[in-house]
Coordinates of C-alpha atoms and ligand atoms in Angstrom, one line a residue:
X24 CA 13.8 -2.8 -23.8
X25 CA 13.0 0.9 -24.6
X26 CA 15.2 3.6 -24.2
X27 CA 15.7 5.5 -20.9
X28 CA 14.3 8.5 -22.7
X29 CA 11.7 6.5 -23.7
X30 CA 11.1 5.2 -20.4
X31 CA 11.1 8.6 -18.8
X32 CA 8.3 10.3 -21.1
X33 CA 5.9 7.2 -20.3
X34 CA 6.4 7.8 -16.7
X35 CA 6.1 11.8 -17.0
X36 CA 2.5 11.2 -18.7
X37 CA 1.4 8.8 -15.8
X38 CA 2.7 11.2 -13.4
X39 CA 1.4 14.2 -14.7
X40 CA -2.1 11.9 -15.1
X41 CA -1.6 10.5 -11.6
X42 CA -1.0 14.4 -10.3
X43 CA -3.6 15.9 -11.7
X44 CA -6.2 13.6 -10.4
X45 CA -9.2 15.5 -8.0
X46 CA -9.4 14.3 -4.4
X47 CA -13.1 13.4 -4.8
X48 CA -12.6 11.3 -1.8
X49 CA -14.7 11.6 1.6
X50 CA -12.6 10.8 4.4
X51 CA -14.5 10.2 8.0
X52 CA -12.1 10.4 11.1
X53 CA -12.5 9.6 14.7
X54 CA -13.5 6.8 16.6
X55 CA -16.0 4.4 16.3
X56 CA -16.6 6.0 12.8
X57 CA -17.1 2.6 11.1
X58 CA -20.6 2.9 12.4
X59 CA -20.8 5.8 9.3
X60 CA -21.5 2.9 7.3
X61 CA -24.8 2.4 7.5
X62 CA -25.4 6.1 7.1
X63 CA -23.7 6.1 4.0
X64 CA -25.2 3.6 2.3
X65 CA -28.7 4.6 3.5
X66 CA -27.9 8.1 1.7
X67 CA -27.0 6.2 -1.0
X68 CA -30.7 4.0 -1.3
X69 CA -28.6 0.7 -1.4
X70 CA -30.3 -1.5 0.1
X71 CA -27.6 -4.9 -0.8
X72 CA -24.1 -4.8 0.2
X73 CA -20.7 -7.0 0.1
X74 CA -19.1 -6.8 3.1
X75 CA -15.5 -8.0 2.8
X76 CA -13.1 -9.2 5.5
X77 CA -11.7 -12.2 7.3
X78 CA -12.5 -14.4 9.2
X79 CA -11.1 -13.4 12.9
X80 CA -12.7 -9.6 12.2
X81 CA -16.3 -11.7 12.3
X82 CA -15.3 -14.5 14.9
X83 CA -13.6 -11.5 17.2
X84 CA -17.4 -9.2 17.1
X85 CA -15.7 -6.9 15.9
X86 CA -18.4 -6.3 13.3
X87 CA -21.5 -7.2 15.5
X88 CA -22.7 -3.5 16.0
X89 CA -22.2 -2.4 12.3
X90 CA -24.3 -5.6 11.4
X91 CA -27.0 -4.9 13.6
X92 CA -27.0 -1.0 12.8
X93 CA -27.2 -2.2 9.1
X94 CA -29.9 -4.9 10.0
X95 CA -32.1 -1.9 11.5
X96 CA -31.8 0.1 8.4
X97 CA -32.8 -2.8 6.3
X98 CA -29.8 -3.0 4.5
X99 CA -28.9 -7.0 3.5
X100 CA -25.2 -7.2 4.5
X101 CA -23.9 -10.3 2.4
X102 CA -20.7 -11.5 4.2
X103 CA -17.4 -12.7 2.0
X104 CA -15.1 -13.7 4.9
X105 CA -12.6 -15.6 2.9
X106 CA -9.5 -12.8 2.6
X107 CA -6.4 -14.2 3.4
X108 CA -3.0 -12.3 3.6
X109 CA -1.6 -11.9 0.0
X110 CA -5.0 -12.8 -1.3
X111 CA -5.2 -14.8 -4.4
X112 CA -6.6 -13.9 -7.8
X113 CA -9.1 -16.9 -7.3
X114 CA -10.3 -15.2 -4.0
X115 CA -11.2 -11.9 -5.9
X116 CA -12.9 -13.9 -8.1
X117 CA -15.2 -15.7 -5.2
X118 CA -15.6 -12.5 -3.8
X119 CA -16.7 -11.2 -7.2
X120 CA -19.7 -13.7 -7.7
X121 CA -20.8 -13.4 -3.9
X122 CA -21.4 -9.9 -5.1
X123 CA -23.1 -10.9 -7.8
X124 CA -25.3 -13.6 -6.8
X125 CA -26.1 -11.4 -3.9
X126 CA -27.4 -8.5 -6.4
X127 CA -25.3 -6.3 -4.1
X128 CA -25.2 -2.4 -5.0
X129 CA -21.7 -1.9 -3.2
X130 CA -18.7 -2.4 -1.4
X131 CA -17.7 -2.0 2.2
X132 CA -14.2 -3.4 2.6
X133 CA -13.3 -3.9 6.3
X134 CA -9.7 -5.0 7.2
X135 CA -6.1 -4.4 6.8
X136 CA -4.2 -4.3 3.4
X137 CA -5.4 -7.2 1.8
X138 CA -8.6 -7.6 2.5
X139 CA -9.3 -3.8 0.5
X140 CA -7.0 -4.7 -2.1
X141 CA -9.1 -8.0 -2.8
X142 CA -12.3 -5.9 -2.5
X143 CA -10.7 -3.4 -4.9
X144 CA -9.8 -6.5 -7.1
X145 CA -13.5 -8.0 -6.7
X146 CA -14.8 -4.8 -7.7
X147 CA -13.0 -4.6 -10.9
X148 CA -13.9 -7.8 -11.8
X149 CA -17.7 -7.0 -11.1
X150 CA -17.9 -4.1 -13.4
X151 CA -15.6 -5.8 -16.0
X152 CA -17.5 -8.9 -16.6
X153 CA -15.6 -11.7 -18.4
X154 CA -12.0 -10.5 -17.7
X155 CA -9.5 -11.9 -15.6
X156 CA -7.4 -10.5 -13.1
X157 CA -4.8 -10.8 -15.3
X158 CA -6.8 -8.9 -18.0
X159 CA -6.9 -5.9 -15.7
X160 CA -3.4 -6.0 -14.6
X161 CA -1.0 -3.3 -14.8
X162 CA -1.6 0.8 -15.5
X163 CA -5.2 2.3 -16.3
X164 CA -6.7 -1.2 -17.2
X165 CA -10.0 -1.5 -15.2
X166 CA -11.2 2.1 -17.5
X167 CA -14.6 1.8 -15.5
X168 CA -15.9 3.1 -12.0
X169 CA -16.4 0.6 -9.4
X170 CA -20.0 -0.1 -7.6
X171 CA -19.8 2.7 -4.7
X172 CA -16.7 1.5 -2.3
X173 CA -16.3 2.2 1.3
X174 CA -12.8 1.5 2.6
X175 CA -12.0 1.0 6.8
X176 CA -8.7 0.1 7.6
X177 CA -7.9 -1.9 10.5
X178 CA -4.1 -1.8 10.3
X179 CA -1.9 1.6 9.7
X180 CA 0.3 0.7 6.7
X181 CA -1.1 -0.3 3.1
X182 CA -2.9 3.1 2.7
X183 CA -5.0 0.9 0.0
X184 CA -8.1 3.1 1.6
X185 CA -7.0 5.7 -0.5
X186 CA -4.8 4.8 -3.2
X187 CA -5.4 3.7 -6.9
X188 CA -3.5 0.6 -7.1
X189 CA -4.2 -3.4 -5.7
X190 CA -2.1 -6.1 -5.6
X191 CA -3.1 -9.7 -5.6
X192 CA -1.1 -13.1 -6.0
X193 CA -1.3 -15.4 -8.4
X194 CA -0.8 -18.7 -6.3
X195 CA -0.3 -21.1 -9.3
X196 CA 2.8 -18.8 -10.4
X197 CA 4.2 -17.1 -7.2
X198 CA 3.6 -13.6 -8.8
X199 CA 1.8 -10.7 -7.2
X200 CA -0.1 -8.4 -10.1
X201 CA 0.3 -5.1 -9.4
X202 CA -3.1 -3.4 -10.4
X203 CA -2.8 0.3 -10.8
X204 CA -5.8 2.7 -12.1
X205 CA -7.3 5.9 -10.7
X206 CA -10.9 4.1 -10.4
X207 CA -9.5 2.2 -7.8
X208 CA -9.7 4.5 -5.4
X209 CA -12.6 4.2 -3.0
X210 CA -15.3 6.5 -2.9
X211 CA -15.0 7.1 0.6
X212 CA -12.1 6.1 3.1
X213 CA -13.6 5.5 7.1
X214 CA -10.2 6.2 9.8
X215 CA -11.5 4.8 13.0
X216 CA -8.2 4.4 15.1
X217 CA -10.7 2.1 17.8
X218 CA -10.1 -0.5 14.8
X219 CA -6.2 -0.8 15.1
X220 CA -6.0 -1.0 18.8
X221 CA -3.8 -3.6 20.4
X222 CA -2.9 -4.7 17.1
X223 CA 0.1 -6.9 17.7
X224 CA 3.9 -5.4 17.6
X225 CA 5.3 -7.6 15.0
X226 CA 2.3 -6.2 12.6
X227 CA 2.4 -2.7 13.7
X228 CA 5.9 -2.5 13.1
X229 CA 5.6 -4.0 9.5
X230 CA 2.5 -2.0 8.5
X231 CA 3.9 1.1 9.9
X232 CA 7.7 0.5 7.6
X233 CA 5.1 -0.3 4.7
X234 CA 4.1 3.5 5.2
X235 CA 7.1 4.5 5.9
X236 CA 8.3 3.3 2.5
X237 CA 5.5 4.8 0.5
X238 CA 6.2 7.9 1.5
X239 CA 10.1 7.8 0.6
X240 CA 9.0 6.1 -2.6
X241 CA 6.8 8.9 -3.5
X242 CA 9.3 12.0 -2.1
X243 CA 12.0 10.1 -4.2
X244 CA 10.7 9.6 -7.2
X245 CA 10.9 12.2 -10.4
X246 CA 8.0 14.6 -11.0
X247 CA 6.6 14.5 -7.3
X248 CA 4.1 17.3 -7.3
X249 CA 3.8 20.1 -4.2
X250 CA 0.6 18.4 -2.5
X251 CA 2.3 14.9 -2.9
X252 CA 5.9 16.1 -1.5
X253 CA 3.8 17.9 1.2
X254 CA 2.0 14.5 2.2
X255 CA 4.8 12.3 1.9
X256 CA 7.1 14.7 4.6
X257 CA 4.0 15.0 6.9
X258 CA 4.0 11.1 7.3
X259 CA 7.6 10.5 7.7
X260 CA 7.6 13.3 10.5
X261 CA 4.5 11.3 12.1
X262 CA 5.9 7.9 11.8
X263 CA 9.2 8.7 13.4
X264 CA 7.6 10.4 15.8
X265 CA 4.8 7.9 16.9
X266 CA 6.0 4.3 15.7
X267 CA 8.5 3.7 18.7
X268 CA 5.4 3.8 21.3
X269 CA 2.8 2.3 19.0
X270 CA 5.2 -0.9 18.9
X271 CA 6.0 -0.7 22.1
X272 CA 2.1 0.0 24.1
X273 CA -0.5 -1.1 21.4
X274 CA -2.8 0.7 23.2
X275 CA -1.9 4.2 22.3
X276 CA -4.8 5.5 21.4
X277 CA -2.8 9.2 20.4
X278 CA 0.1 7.0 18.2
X279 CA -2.4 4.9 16.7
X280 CA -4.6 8.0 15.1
X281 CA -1.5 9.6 14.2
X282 CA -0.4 6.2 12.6
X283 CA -3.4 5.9 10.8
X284 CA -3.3 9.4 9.7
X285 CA 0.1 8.8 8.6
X286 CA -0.9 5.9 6.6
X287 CA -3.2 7.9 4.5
X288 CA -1.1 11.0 3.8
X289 CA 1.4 7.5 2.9
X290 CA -1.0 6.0 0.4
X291 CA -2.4 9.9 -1.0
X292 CA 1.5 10.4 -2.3
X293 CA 2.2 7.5 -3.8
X294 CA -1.8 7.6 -5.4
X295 CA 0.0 11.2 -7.2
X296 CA 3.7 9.8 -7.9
X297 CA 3.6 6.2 -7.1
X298 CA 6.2 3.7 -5.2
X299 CA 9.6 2.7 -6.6
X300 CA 12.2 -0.1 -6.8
X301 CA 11.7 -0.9 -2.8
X302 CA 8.0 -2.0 -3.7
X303 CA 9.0 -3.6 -7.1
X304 CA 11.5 -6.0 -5.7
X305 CA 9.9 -6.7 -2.7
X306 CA 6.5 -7.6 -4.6
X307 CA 9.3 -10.1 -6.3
X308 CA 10.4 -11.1 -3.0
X309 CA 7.3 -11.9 -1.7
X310 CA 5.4 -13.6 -4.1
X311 CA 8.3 -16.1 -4.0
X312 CA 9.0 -16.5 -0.1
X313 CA 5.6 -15.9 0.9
X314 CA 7.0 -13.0 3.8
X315 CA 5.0 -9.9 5.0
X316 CA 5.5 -7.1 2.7
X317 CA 6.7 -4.3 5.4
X318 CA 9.2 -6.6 6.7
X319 CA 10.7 -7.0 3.1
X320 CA 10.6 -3.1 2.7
X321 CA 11.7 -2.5 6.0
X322 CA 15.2 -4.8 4.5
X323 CA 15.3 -3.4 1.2
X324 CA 14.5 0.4 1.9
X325 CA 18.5 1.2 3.0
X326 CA 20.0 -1.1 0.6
X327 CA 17.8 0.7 -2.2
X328 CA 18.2 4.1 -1.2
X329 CA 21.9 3.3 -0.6
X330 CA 22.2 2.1 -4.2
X331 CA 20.4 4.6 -5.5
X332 CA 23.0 7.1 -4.8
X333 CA 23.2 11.1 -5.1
X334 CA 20.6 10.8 -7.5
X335 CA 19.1 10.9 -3.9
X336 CA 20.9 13.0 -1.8
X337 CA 18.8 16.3 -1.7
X338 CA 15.7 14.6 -1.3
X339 CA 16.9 12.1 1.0
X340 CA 18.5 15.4 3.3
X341 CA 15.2 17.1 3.3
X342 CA 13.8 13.7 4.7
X343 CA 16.7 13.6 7.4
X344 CA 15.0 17.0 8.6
X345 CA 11.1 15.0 9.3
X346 CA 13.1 12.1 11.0
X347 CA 14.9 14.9 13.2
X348 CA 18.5 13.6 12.3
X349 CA 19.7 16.4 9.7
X350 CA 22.9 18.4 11.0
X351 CA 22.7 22.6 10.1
X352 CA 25.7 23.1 8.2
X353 CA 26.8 19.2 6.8
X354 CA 26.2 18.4 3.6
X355 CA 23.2 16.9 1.8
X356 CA 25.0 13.7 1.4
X357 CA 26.0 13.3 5.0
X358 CA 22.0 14.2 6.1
X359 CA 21.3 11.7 3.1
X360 CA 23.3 9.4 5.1
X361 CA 21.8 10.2 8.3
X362 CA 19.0 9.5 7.1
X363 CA 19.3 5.9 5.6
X364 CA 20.9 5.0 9.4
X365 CA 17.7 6.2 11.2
X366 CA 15.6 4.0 9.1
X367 CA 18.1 1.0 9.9
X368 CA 18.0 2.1 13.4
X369 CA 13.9 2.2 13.4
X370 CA 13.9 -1.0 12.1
X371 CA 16.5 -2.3 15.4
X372 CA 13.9 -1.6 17.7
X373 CA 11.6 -3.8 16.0
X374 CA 13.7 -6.5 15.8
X375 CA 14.4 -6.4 12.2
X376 CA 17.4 -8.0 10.8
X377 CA 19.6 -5.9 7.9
X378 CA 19.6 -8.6 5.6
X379 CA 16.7 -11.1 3.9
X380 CA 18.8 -14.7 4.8
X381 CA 16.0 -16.9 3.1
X382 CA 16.7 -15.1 -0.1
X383 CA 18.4 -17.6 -2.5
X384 CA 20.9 -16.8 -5.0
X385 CA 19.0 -19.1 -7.4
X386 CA 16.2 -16.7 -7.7
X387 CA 18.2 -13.7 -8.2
X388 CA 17.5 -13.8 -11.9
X389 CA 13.7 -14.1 -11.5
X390 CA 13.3 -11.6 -8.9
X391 CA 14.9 -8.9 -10.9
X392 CA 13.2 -9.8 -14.1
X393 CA 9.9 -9.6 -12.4
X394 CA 11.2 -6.2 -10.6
X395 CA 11.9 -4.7 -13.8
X396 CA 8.8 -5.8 -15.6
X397 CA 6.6 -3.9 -12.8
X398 CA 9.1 -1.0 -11.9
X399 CA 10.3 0.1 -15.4
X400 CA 6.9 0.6 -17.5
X401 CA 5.8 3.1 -14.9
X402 CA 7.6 3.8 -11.6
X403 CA 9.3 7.4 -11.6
X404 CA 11.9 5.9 -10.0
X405 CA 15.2 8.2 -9.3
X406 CA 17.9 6.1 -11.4
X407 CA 16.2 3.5 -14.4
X408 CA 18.1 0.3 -13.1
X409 CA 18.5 -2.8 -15.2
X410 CA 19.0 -6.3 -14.2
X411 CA 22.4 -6.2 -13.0
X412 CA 21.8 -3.1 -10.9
X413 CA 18.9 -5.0 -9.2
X414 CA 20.8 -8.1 -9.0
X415 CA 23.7 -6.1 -6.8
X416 CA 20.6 -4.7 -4.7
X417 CA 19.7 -8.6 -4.0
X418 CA 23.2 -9.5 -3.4
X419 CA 23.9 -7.0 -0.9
X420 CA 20.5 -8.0 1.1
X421 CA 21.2 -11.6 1.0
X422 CA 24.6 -11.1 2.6
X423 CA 24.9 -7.7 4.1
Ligands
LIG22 FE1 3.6 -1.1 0.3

C-alpha cells in the first residue's frame, strides 16, 4: 500500500481538482418544473431523447403530461423503464443501446438515486463506445462529456442530480463500482418538490440520512473548500430542521422543498470534497446484503464518526451548532459528542436500530478490503484507516 503521505498528496490533487471545478450547472426550482423539459430540449433542437426511469413512475402517470407536452413539440421520447434499485452494470448497458438504437440526442433521467446514476452510467457508456462499466470505474475515467443530461429527482437524498460520481452493482460479484468524474455531472438539475410528495416514511427517512451523511462526509473530510463547508452546514441545518415532519406528514409540501434543497447543497459538497469511510463501507455493506444505502449510513455514521476521534472534534462542534445541540462554553469534544447523539437520536424517530444485525463476521474481511480499495485512492478522509481500523468499525456495528 502507499504511504500515508503518499496517500495524502493524491487526494490533495483530486480535491483541489474537484474544488476548483465551475458550477456550470442550471438548476430549475419550484413545482411542477419537470414540465421545463420539453423547453429545454426544444432550445436545444433535439428532436430524440432517452427518458430513463422505472417502471411504477410510468404505470403511476406520473409522466403522462411531460409525454404529451414532449409529443406536442415533436420530440420522440424513447422510454427505458427498466431501473431497478442498486441498478446493475448490465442495466446501464441496455439502457445504453436503447439510446443508441433510438439515435437519441440526450438524456432526461427521471427518478430517485438510482435511476440518474444508471442514466449517468448509460451515458458514459454511450460516448465511450466499447468500454465496460468496469473500464470507466473509479476517478476521472469517463475523460469525455456526456450527450446533454437533464437530471429530476423524485426522492431528497442521493443528490446524484448534481454530483460527479455514479454507483452501480455488479450482480455477478456483489460489488457496487463507484464511478467518479466531473463529466458526470448533469447539464442541468430540475427540483420540483410536487415529485417527492407522499413519498413513503421508511424512504424519506433513508434518503434524507443519505444527505445527511454527505454533508458530514464532505465538512469532515481534509481540504474542504469555503463554498463546500458553506453547503455542507446549510444542509445539516435544513435536515434537522425539516426531516422530523417530512417523515412524519409526507405531505409537507414546505419540508419536502427544503428536503430537496438540502439534498442538492448535500450532493454540491461532496461533488467539491467528496464522501468518506461512512460511504466506502456501506457501498461494502450493501453490495453484499442487498440493504438501502441511507439505512446503512444512517448505522454506520455514529460508529464512524465515533472512531474517527478528535481528528474530528472541531468540525464535528461546528456541526453540533446546525443541529442546534452545541453548549456556549463546553468544549469542542463534548459538542462533538453532542453531536454524534443527535444523529443517533434522529435516526430513533425513524425506527432505526444502532446496530446492522444481518452483518456477519465472515465477511468482515471482504468488506474492509473492498472499503479500503474505494476509500483510500481518493477519499479525504479525516484519519487514513487500514484494515484493522475498519474491521473494529464492523465489529462495533454488528454488536453495538
Ligand atoms: Fe450516499
Amino acid at each position: 500500500m502507499q504511504s500515508n503521505i503518499g496517500l495524502r498528496a493524491r487526494q490533495l490533487f483530486f480535491s483541489v481538482v474537484m474544488g476548483l471545478l465551475p458550477n456550470t450547472q442550471q438548476k430549475i426550482f419550484g413545482f411542477g418544473k419537470l414540465l421545463a423539459v420539453g423547453n429545454l430540449f426544444e432550445h436545444q433542437d433535439f428532436s430524440k431523447v432517452l427518458l430513463v426511469t422505472t417502471p411504477g413512475m410510468v404505470k403511476r402517470g406520473v409522466l403522462d403530461r411531460l409525454l404529451s407536452d414532449l409529443t406536442q413539440r415533436k420530440i420522440e421520447a424513447h422510454i427505458f423503464d427498466e431501473v431497478m434499485p442498486d441498478p446493475t452494470d448490465e442495466c446501464a448497458m441496455a439502457c445504453a443501446q436503447r439510446y443508441n438504437k433510438g439515435g437519441c440526442q440526450a438524456i432526461v433521467a427521471i427518478g430517485g438515486g438510482s435511476v440518474i446514476d444508471c442514466a449517468k452510467i448509460a451515458g458514459a457508456l454511450v460516448v465511450n463506445p466499447g468500454k465496460s462499466v468496469t473500464d470507466i470505474s473509479g476517478s476521472m475515467r469517463v475523460a469525455k462529456h456526456l450527450p446533454y443530461f437533464i437530471a429530476v429527482p423524485t426522492t431528497a437524498g442521493t443528490g446524484s442530480e448534481v454530483t460527479a460520481g455514479a454507483v452501480i452493482t455488479n450482480a455477478q460479484e456483489h460489488f457496487k463500482h463507484p464511478v467518479n468524474d466531473p463529466h458526470l455531472v448533469p447539464d442541468v438539475a430540475i427540483l420540483d418538490p410536487q415529485l417527492t410528495l407522499g413519498m413513503p416514511a421508511k424512504l424519506t427517512a433513508y434518503t434524507g440520512i443519505d444527505a445527511l451523511s454527505h454533508a458530514v462526509e464532505a465538512y469532515t473530510n481534509r481540504f474542504s473548500q469555503q463554498k463546500t463547508r458553506h453547503a455542507a452546514r446549510q444542509a445539516i441545518q435544513t435536515i434537522f430542521a425539516n426531516l422530523p415532519q417530512a417523515y412524519e406528514n409526507g405531505l409537507d409540501i414546505q419540508a419536502r422543498a427544503a428536503l430537496l434543497e438540502a439534498s442538492y447543497d448535500a450532493g454540491y459538497a461532496i461533488t467539491h470534497n467528496y464522501v468518506g469511510y461512512i460511504h466506502a463501507i456501506s457501498h461494502a455493506i450493501g453490495a453484499l446484503y442487498e440493504l438501502p444505502h441511507g439505512y446503512i449510513n444512517a448505522i454506520l455514521m455514529p460508529h464512524v464518526l465515533r472512531a474517527y476521534g478528535s481528528a474530528v472534534d472541531i468540525s464535528l462542534a461546528e456541526l453540533a451548532q446546525c443541529a442546534g445541540v452545541s453548549k456556549t462554553g463546553a468544549s469542542d469534544k463534548d459538542n462533538a459528542t453532542a453531536f454524534i447523539t443527535a444523529l443517533e437520536k434522529l435516526t430513533v424517530q425513524f425506527g432505526i436500530p444502532h446496530v446492522l444485525e444481518e452483518l456477519s463476521k465472515k465477511d468482515f474481511e471482504l468488506i474492509a478490503q473492498r472499503a479500503l480499495a474505494e476509500g483510500n485512492p481518493t477519499y479525504p478522509v479525516p484519519v487514513i484507516w487500514n484494515k484493522q481500523d475498519v474491521i473494529g468499525v464492523l465489529e462495533a456495528v454488528a454488536c453495538g
